[in-house]
mmCIF file of C-alpha atoms in Angstrom:
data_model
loop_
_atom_site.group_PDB
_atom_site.id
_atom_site.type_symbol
_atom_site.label_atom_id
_atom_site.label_comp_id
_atom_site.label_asym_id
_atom_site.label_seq_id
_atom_site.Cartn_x
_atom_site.Cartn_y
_atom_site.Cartn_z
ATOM 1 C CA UNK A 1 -16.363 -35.744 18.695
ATOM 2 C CA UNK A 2 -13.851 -33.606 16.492
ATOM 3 C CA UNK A 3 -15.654 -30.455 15.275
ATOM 4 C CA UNK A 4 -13.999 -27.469 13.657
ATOM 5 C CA UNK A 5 -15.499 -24.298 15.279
ATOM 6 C CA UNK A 6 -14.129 -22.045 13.027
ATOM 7 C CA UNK A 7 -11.775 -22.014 10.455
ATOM 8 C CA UNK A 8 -10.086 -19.914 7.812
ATOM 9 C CA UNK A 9 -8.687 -20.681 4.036
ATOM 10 C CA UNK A 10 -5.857 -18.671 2.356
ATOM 11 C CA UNK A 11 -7.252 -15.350 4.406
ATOM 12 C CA UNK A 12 -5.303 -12.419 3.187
ATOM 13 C CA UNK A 13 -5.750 -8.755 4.118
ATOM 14 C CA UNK A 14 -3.712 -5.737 2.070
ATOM 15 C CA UNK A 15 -3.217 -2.286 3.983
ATOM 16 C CA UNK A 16 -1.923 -1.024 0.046
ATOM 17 C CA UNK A 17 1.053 -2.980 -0.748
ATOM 18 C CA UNK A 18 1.373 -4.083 2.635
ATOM 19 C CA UNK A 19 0.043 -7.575 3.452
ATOM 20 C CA UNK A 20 -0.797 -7.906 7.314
ATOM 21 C CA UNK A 21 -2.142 -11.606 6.371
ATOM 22 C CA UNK A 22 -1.330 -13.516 3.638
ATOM 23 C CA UNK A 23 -2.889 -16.682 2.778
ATOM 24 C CA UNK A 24 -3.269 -18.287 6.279
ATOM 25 C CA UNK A 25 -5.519 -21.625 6.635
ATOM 26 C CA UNK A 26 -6.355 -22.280 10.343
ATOM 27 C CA UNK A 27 -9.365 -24.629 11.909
ATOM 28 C CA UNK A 28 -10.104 -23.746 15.671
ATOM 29 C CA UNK A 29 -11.248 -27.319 16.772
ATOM 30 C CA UNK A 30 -13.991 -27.667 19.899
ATOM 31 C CA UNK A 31 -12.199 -28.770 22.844
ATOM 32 C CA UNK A 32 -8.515 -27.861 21.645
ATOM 33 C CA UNK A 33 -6.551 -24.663 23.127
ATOM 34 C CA UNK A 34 -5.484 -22.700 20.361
ATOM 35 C CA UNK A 35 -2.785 -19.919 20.285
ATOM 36 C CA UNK A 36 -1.556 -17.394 17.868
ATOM 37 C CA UNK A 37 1.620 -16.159 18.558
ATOM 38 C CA UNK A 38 4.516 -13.913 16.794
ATOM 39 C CA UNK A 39 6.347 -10.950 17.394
ATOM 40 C CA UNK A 40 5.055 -7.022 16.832
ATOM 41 C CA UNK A 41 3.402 -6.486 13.516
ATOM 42 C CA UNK A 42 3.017 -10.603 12.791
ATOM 43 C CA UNK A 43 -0.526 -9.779 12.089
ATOM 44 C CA UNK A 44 -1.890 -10.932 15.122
ATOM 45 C CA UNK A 45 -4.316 -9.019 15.651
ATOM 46 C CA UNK A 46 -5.276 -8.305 11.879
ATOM 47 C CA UNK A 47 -6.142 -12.032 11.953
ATOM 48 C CA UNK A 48 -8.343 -11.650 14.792
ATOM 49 C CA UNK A 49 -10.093 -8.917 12.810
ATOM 50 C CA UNK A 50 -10.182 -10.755 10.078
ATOM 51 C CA UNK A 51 -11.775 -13.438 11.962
ATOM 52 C CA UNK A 52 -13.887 -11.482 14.061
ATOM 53 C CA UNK A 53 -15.308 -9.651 11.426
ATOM 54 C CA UNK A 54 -13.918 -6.276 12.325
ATOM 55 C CA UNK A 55 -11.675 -5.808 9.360
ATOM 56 C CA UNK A 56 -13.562 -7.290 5.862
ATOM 57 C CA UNK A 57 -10.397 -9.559 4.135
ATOM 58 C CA UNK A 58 -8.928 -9.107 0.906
ATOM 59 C CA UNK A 59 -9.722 -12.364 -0.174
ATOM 60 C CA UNK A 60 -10.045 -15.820 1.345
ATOM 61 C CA UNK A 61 -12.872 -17.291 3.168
ATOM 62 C CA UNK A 62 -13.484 -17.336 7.058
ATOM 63 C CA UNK A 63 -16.350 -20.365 8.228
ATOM 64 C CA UNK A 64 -18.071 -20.488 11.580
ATOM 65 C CA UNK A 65 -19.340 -24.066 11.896
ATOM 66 C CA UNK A 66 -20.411 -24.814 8.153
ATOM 67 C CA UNK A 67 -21.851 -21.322 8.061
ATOM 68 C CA UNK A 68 -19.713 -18.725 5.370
ATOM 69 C CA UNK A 69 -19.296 -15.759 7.576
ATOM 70 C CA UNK A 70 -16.531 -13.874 5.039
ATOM 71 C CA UNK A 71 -17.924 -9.813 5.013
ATOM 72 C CA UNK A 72 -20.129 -10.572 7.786
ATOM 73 C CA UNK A 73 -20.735 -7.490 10.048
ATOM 74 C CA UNK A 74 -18.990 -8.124 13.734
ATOM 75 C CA UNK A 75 -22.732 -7.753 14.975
ATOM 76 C CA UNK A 76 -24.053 -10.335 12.769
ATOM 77 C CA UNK A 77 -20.921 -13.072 13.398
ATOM 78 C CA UNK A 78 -21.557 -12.520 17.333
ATOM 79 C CA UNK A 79 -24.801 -13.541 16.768
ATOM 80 C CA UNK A 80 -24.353 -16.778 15.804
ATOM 81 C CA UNK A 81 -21.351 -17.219 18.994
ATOM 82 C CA UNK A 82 -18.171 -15.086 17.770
ATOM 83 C CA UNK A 83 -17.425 -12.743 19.737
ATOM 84 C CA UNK A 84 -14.101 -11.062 21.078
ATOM 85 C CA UNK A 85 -13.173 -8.745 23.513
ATOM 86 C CA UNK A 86 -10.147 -6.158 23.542
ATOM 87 C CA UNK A 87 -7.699 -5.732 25.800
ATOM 88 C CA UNK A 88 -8.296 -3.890 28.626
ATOM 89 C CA UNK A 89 -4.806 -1.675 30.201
ATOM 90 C CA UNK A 90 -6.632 0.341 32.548
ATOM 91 C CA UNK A 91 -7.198 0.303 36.689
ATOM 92 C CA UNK A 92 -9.886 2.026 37.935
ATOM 93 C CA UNK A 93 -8.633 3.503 41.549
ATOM 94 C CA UNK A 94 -11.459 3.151 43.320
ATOM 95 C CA UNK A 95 -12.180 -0.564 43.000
ATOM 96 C CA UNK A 96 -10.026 -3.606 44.378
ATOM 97 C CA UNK A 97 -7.474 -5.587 42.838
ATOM 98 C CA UNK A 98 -10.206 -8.181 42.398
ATOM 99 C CA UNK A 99 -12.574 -6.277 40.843
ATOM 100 C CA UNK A 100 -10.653 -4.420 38.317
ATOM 101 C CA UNK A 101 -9.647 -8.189 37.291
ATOM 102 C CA UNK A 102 -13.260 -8.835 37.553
ATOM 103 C CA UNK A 103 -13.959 -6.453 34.541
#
């Protein structure tokens, strides 16, 4: 069964008169891989924010199932199953190869 997970309409986020994202529609569909990809300062990872809930948008709308999660509070969006984790560049010493990939 097709089910949008998550979607976005015409998300935008202004740093000033710089726009990171501007107007981007996306549905994540259940089932689908998804990918965003782009080179340094695309707004990658301002969409994630956006998405997330770690950055509030300038304006547009961001949906988790049919619930409106726009402004939400990170905390409050990973409550209802959004969460996100950040990349991770260190190696501990002390541990294996397997566990540091473990982490």
């Amino acid at each position: 069964m097709d089910e949008v997970l998550l979607s976005a309409r015409q998300l935008t986020k202004r740093f000033g008169g710089l726009a990171a994202v501007h107007g981007v529609s996306v549905d994540l569909w259940r089932g689908r891989i998804h990918a965003v990809i782009g080179p340094n300062g695309a707004g990658k990872s301002t969409l994630t924010n956006l998405l997330s809930g770690d950055l509030p948008p300038t304006s547009g709308q961001v949906q988790l199932g049919t619930t409106d999660v726009t402004g939400w509070a990170p905390e409050r969006i990973s409550r209802q199953g959004l969460g996100r984790s950040y990349q991770k560049t260190n190696i501990f010493m002390p541990l294996t190869v397997h566990e540091n990939v473990r982490l």
